Short mmCIF file of C-alpha atoms (C1' of nucleotides) in Angstrom, two decimals:
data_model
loop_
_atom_site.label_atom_id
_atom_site.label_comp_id
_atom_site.label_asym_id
_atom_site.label_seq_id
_atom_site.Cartn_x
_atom_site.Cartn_y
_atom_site.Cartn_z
CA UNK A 1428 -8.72 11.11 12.70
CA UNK A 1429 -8.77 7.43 11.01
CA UNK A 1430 -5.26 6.16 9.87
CA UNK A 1431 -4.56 5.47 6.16
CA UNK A 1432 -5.09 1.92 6.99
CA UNK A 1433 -8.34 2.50 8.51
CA UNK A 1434 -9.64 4.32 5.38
CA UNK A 1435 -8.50 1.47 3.04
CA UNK A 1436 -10.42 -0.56 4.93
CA UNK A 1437 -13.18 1.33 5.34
CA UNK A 1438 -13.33 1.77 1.74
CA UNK A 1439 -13.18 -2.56 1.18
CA UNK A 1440 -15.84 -2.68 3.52
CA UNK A 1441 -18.08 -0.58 0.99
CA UNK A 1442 -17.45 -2.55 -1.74
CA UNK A 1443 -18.26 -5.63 0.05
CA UNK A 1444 -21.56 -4.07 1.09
CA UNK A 1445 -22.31 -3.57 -2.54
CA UNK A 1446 -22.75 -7.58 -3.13
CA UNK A 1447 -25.08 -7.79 -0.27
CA UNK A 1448 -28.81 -7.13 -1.53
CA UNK A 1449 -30.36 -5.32 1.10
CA UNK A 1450 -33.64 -6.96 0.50
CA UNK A 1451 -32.46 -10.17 0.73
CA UNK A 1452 -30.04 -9.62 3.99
CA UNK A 1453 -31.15 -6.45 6.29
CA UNK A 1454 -27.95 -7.31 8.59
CA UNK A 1455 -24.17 -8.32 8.41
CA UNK A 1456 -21.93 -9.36 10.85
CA UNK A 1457 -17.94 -8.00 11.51
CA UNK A 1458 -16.93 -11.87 11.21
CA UNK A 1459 -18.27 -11.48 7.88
CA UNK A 1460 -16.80 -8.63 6.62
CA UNK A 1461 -13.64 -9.34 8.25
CA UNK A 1462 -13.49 -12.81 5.97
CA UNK A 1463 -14.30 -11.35 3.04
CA UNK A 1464 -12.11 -8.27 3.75
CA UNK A 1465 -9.31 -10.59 5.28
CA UNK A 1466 -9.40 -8.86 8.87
CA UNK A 1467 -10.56 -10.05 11.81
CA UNK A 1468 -13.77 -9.20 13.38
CA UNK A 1469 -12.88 -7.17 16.30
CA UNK A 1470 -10.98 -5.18 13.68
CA UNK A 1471 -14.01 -4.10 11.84
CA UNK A 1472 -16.09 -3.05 14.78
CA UNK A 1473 -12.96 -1.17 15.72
CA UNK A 1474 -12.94 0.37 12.35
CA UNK A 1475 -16.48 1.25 12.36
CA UNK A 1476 -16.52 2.92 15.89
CA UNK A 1477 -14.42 4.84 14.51
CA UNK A 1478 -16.67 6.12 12.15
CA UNK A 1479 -19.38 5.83 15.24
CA UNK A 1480 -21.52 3.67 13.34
CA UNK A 1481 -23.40 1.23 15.74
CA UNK A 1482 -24.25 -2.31 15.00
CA UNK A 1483 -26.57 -4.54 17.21
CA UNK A 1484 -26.38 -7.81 19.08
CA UNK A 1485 -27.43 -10.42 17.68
CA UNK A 1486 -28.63 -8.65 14.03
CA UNK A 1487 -25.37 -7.09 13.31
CA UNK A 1488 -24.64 -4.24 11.04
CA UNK A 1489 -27.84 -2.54 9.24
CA UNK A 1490 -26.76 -2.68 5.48
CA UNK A 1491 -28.48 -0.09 3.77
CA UNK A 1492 -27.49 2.29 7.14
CA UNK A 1493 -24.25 1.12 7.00
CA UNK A 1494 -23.30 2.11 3.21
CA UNK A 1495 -25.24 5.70 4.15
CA UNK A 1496 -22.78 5.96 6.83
CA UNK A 1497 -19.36 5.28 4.99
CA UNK A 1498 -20.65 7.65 1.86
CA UNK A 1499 -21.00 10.06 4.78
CA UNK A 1500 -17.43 9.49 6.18
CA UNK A 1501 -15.79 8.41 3.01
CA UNK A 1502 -17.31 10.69 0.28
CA UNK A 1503 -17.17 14.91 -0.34
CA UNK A 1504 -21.04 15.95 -0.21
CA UNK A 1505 -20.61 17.17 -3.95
CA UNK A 1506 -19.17 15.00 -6.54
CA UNK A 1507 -15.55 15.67 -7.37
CA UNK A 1508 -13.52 15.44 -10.37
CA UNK A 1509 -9.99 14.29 -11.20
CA UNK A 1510 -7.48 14.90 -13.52
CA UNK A 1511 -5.83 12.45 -15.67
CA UNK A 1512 -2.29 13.51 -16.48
CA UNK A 1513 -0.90 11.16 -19.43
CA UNK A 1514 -2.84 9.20 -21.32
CA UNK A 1515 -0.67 6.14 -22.30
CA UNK A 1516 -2.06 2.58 -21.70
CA UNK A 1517 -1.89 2.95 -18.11
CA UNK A 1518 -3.91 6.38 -18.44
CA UNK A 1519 -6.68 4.50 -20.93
CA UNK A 1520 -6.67 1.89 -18.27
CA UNK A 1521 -7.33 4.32 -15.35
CA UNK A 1522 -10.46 5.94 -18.25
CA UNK A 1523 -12.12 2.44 -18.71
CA UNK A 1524 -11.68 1.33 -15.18
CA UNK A 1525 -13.38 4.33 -13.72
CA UNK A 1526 -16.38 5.68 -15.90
CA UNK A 1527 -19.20 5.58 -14.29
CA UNK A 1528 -18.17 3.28 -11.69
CA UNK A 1529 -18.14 5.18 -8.51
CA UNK A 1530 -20.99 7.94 -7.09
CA UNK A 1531 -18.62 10.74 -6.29
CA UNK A 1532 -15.53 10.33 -7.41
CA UNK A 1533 -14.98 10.50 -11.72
CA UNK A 1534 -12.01 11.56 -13.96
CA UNK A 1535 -13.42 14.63 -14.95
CA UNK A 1536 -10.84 15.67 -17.76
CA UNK A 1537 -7.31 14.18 -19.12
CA UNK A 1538 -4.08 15.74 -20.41
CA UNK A 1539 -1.08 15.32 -22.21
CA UNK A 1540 1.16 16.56 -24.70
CA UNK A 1541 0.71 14.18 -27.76
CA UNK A 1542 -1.30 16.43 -30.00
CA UNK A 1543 -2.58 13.44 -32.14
CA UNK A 1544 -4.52 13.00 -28.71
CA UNK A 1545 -5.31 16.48 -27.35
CA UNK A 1546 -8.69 17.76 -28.34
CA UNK A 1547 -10.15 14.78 -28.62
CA UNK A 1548 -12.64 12.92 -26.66
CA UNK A 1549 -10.97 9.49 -25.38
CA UNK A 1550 -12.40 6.91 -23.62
CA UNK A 1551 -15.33 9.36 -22.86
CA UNK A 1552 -13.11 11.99 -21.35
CA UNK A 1553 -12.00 15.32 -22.99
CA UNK A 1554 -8.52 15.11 -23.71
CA UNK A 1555 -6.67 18.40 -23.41
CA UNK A 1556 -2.55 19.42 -24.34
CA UNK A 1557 -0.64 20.03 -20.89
CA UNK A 1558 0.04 23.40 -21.37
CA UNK A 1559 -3.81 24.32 -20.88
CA UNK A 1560 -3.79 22.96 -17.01
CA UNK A 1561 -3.61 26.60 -16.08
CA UNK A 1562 -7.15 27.85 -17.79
CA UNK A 1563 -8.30 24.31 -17.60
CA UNK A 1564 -8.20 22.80 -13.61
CA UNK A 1565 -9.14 26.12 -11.73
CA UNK A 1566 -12.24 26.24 -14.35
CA UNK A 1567 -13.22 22.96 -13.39
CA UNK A 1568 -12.64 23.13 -9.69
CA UNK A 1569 -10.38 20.37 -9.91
CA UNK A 1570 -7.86 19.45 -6.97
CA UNK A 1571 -7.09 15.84 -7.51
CA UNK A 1572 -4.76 14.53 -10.24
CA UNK A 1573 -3.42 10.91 -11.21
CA UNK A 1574 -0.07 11.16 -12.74
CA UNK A 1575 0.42 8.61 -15.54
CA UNK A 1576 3.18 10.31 -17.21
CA UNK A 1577 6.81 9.15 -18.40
CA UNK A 1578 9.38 8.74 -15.37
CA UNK A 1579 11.25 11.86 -16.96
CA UNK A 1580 8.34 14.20 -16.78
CA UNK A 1581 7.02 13.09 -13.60
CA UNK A 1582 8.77 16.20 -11.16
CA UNK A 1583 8.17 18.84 -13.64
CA UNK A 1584 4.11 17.63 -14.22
CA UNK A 1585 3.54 17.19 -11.04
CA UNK A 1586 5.65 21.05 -10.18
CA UNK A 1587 3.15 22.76 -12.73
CA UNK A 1588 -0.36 20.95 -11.81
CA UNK A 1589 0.37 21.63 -8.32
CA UNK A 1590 0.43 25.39 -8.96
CA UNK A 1591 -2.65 25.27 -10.91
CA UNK A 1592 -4.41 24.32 -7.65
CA UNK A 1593 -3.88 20.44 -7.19
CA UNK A 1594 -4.21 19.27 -3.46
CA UNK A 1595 -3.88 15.62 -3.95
CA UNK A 1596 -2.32 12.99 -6.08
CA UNK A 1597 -1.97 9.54 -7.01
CA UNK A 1598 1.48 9.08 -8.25
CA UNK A 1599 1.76 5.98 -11.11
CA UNK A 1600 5.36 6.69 -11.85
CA UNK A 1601 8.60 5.43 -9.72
CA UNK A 1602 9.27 8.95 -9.06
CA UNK A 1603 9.89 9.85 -5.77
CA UNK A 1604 7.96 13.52 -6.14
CA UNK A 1605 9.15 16.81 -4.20
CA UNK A 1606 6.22 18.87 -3.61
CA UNK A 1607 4.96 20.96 -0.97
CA UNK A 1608 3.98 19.46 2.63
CA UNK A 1609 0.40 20.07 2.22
CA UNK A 1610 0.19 18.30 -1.25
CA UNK A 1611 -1.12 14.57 -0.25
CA UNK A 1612 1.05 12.25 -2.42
CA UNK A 1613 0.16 8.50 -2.62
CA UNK A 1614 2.93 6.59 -4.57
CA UNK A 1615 1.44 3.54 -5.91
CA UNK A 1616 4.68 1.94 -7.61
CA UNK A 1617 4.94 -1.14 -9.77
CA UNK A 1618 8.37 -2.11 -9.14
CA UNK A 1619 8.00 -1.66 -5.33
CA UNK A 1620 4.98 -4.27 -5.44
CA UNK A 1621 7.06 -6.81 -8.23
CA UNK A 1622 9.77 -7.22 -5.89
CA UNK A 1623 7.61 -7.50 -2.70
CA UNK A 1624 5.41 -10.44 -4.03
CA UNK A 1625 9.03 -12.00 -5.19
CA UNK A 1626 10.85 -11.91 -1.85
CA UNK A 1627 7.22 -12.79 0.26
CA UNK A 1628 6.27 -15.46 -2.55
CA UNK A 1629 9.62 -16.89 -1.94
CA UNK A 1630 9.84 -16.43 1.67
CA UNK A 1631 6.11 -18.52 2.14
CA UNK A 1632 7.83 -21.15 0.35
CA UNK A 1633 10.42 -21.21 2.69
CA UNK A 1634 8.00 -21.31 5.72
CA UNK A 1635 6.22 -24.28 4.06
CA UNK A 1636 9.33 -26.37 3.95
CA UNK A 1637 10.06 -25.59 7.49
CA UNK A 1638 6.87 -26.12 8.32
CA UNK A 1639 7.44 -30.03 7.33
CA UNK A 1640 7.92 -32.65 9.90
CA UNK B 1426 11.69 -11.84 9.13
CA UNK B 1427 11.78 -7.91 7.68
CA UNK B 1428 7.92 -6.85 7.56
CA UNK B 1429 6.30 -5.72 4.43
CA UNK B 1430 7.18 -2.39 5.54
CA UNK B 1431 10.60 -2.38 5.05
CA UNK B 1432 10.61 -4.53 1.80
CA UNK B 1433 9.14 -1.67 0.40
CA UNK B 1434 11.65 0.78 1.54
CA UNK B 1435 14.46 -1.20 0.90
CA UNK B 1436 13.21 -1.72 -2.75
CA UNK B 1437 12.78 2.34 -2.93
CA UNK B 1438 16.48 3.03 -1.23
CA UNK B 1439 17.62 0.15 -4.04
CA UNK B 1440 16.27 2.28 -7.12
CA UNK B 1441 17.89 5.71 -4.88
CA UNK B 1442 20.75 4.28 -5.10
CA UNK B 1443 20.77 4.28 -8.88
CA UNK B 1444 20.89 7.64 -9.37
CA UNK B 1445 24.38 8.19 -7.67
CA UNK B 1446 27.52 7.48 -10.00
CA UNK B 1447 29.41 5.62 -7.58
CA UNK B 1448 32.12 7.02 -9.24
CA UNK B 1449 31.50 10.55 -7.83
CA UNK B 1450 29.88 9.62 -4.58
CA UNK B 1451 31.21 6.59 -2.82
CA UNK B 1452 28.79 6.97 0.41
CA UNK B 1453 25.57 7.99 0.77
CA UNK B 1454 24.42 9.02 4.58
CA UNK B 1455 21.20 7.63 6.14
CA UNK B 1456 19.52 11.47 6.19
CA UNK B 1457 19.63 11.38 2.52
CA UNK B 1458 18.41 8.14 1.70
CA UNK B 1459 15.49 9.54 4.06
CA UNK B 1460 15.01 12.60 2.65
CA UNK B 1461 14.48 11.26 -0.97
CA UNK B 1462 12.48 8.38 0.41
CA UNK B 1463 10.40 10.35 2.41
CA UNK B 1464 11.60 8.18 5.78
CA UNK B 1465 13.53 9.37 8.72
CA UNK B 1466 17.20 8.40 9.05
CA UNK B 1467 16.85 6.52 12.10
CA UNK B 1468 14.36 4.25 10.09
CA UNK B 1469 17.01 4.13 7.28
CA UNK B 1470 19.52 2.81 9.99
CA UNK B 1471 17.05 0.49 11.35
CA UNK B 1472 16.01 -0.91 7.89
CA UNK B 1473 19.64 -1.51 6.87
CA UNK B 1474 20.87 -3.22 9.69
CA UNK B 1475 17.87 -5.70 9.06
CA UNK B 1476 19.44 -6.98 6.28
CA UNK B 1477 23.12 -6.59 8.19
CA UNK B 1478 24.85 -4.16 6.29
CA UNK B 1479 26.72 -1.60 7.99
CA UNK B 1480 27.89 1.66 7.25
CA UNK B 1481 30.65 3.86 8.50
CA UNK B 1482 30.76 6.55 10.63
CA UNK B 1483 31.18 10.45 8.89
CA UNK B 1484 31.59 8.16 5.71
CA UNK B 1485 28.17 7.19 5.59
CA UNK B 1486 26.86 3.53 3.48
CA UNK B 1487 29.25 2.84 0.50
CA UNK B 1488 27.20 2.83 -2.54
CA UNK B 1489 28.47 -0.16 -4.29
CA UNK B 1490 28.73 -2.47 -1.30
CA UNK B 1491 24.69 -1.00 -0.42
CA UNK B 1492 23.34 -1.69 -3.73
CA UNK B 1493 24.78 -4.97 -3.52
CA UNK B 1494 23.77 -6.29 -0.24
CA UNK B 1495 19.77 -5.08 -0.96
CA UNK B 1496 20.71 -7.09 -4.83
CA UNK B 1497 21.45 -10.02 -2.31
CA UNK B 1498 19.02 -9.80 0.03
CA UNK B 1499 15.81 -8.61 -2.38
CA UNK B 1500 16.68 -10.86 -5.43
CA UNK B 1501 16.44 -14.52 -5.85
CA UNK B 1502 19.70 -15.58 -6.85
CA UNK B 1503 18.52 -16.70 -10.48
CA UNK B 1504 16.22 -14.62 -13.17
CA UNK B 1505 12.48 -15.02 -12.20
CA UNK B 1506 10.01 -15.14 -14.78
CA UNK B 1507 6.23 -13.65 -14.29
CA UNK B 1508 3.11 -14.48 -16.08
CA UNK B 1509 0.99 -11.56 -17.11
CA UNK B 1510 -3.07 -12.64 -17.36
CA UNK B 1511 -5.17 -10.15 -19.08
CA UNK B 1512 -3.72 -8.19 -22.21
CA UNK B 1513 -5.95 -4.86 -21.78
CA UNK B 1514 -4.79 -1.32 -21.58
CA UNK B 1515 -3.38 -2.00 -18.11
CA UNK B 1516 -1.27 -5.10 -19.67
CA UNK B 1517 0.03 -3.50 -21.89
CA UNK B 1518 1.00 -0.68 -19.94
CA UNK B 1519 3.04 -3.53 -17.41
CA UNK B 1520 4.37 -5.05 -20.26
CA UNK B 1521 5.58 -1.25 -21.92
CA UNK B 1522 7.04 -0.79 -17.92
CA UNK B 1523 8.30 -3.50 -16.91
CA UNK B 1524 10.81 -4.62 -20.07
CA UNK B 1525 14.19 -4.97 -19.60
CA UNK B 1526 13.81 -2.61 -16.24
CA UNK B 1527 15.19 -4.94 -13.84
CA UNK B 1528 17.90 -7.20 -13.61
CA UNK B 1529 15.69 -10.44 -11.61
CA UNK B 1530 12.34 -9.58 -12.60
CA UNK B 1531 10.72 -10.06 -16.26
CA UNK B 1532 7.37 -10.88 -17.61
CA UNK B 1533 8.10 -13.82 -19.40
CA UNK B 1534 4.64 -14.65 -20.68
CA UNK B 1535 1.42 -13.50 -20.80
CA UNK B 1536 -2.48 -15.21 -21.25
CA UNK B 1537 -5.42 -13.62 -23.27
CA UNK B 1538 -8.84 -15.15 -23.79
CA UNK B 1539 -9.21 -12.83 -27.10
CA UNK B 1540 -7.71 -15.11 -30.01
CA UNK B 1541 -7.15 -11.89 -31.93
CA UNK B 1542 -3.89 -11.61 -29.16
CA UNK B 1543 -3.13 -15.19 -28.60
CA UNK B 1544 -0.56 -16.85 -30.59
CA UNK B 1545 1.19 -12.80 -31.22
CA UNK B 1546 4.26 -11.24 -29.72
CA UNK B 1547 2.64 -8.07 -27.49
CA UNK B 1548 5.41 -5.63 -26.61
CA UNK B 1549 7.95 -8.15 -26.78
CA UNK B 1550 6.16 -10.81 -24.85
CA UNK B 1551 4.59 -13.97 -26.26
CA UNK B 1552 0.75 -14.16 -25.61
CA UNK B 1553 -0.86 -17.34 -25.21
CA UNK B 1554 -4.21 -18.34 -24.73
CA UNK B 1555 -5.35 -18.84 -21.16
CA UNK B 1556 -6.06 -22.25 -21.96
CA UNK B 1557 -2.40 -22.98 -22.07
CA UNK B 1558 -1.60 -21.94 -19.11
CA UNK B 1559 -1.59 -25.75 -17.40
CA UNK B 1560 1.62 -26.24 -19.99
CA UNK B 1561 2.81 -23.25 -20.50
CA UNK B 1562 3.44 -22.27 -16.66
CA UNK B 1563 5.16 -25.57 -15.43
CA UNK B 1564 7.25 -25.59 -18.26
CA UNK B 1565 8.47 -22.38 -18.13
CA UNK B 1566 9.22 -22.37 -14.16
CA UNK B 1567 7.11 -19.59 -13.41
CA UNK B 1568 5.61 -19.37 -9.87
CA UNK B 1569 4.43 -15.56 -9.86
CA UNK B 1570 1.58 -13.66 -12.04
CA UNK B 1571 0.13 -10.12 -12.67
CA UNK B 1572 -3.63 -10.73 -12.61
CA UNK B 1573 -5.14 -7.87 -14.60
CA UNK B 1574 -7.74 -9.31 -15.74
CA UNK B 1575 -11.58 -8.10 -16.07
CA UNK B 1576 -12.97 -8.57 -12.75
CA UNK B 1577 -15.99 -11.16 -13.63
CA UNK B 1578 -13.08 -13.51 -14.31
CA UNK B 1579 -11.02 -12.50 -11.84
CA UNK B 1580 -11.71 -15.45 -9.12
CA UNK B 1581 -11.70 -17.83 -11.53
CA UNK B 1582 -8.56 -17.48 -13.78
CA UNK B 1583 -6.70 -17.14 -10.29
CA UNK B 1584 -7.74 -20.17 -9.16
CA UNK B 1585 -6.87 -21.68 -12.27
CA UNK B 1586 -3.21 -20.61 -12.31
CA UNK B 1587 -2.57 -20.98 -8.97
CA UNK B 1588 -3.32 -24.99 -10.09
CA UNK B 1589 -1.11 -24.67 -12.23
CA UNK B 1590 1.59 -23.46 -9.42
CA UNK B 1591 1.33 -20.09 -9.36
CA UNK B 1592 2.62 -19.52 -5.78
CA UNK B 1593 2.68 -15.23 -5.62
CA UNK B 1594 0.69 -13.06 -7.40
CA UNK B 1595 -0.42 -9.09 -7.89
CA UNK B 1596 -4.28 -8.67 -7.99
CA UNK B 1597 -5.17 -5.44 -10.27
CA UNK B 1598 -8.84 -6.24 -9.77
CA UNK B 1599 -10.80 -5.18 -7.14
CA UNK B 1600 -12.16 -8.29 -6.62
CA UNK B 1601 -11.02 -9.80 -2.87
CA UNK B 1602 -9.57 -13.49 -3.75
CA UNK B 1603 -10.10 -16.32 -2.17
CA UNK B 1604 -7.41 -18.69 -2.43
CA UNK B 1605 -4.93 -20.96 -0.04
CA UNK B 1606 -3.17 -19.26 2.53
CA UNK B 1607 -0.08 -20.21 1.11
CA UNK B 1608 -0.40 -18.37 -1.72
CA UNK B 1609 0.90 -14.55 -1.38
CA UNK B 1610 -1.33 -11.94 -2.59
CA UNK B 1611 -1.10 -8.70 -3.25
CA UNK B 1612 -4.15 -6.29 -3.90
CA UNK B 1613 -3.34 -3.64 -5.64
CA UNK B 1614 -6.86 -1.66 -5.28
CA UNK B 1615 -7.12 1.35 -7.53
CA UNK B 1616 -11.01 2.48 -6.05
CA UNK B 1617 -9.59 2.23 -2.72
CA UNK B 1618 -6.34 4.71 -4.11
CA UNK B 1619 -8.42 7.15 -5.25
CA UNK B 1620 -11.24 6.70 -1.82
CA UNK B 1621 -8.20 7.43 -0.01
CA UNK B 1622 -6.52 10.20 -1.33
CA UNK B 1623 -9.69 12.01 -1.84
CA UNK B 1624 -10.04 11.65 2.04
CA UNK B 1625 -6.80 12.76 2.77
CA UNK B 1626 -6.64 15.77 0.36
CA UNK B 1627 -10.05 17.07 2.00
CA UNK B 1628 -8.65 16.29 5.08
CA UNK B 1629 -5.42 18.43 4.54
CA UNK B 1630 -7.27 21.47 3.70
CA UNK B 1631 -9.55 21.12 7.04
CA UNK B 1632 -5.65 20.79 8.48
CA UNK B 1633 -4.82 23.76 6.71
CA UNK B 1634 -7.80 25.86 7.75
CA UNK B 1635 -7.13 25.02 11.55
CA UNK B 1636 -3.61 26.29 11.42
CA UNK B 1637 -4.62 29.47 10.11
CA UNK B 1638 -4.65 31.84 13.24
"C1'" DG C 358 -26.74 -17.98 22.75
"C1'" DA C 359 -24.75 -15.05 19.65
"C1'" DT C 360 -23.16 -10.60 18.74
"C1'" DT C 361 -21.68 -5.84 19.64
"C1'" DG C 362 -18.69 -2.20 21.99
"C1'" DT C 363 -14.72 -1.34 24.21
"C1'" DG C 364 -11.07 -1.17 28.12
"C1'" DA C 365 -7.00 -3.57 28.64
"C1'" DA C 366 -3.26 -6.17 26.86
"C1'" DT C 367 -0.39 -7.18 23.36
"C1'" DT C 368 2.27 -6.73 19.39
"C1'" DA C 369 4.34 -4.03 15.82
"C1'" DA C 370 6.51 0.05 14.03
"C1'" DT C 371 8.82 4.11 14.65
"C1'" DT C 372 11.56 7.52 16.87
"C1'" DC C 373 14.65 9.12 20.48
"C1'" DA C 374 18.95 9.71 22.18
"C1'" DC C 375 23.43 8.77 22.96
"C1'" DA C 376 27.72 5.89 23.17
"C1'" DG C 377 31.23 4.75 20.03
"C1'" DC C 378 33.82 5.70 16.16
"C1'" DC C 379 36.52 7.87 12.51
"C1'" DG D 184 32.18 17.23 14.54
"C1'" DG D 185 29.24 14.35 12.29
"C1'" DC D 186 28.04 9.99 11.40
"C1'" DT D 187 26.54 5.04 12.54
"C1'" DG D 188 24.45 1.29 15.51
"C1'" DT D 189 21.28 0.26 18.76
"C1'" DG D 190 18.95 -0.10 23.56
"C1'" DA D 191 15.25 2.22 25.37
"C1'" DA D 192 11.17 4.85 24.94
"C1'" DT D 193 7.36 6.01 22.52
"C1'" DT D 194 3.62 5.76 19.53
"C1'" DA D 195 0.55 3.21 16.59
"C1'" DA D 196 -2.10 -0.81 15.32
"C1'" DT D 197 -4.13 -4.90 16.40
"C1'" DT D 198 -6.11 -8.43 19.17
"C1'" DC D 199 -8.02 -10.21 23.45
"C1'" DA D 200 -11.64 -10.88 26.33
"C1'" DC D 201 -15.70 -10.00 28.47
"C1'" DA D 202 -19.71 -7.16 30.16
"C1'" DA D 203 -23.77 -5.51 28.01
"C1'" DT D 204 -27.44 -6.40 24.93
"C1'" DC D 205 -31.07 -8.29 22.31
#
DNA sequence: GATTGTGAATTAATTCACAGCC
DNA sequence: GGCTGTGAATTAATTCACAATC
């Protein structure tokens, strides 16, 4: 199976694809993804033999057959929905940011346990209180979740969604979450990030010094 | 140098280190920095002794001395200040984080092209116009930004600030930057997040299925 | 002549496994 | 006995390099 890294690649590629018009260009090259992905070129046909898409020399990759090909990989057949848990900023972010904007994958319903913003309709999406996950997730079908609670509530959230029948999260809060083995947890933290671009931002400024005759 | 890799696990052992009291624990073993980091404890070992600090054995790291020596090697020795562009949801929801969390790092500014948020204090941080930014950026120091910006102005308010000396910066947008290789970037790609652990969480429960006998 | 597909080589990251130590 | 520090081994990821192809 593809590595995380792969995927995330994979998944740049498709985007990129989308500025191409297919009319305009039938074919694109790996050197061309790879600079506009910032990869290198062997990297992408590595990537998409993996997938066992074939390109051909000379016209490269077929665009319109390419995009088929990573939906096929990339996306469930049937659209699926996620579940907003928390709707702060960050949550209202997540609700603007995603409505409408990709084929299969859309926050189908939100929670939290402000009751000024439970039974409401924010952002487009039906906002429900917490403590109707149980009724409201196995209804839906829904086994994705993106946790944009409070730090404090993040273990117990994520404990109670989980039983309602979440597989996989996205993790927004600097929690580090205990939950079963066969949950898929992706911990996307802001403070993590911060201090990485300050030690490499400062670091490349040492290497440009050093770098000086 | 360490690789990105282990910047990002010393930064999550840093904040795991918080929740002991040194006064009630004064060493913490490699297996349980692992554990709660989701690592093994050989890595833990490995990672520490990239920065040089060394533990004892059946005593384990000492707390204080650990938390130090990741202070020393993560941090810049003085305060660093970081410009937030773009005062959306997702700004606000930094700016709400971020405050007063950590002892090096603060948002010191941020930029808005809506004049009904220039000229205001937003959660505690002064908003200026993005037009300010050539003064406002060299005078204060700053060399690092959060671009959260819409993503139609993404390329171009980056390129703008990095004139202005922005030398590091976070890219909420999924727009792919192009910019000199001496800046550092960091994508931080919510479509590809959710691509990715949609894959994976199918993925699991084909896992899952397999197992069963 | 330019591009793909891929085996081989290389480089990077992780884990093993055990000596040394308290 | 249980832990660290680390050389060696292993595994993973990337890049090289070139035959095959159009």
């Amino acid at each position: 199976m593809a590595s995380a890294r792969t995927i995330e690649r994979l998944s740049v590629y498709r985007r990129l694809l989308g500025d191409i018009d297919p009319k305009r260009r039938a074919g694109v090259y790996s050197h061309e993804l790879a600079i506009k992905a910032v990869a290198t070129a062997a990297q992408v046909r590595r990537d998409l033999m993996e997938i066992g898409f074939s390109g051909r020399p000379r016209t490269g990759y077929d665009v319109q057959g390419l995009a088929a090909a990573l939906a096929d990989y990339l996306d469930a057949p049937e659209s699926e929905g996620i579940a907003l848990v928390g709707v702060g900023d960050l949550g209202r972010a997540l609700l603007n940011y995603s409505s409408g904007r990709h084929p299969k994958l859309h926050i189908a319903v939100a929670f939290d346990n402000d009751t000024s913003k439970t039974g409401r309709v924010i952002c487009g999406c039906r906002c429900h209180h917490i403590r109707s996950s149980r009724r409201v997730i196995p209804k839906q079908g829904i086994r994705m979740a993106i946790l944009a609670v409070p730090a404090p509530a993040a273990q117990s959230v994520a404990t109670r969604i989980v039983d309602d029948g979440i597989m996989g999260l996205i993790n927004f809060t600097p929690v580090r979450l205990h939950l079963p083995p066969e949950v898929y947890v992706e911990n996307f933290d802001v403070t993590v990030s911060l201090e990485k671009m300050a030690f490499f931002t400062r670091q490349h400024a040492v290497d440009a010094d050093e770098d000086r005759p």
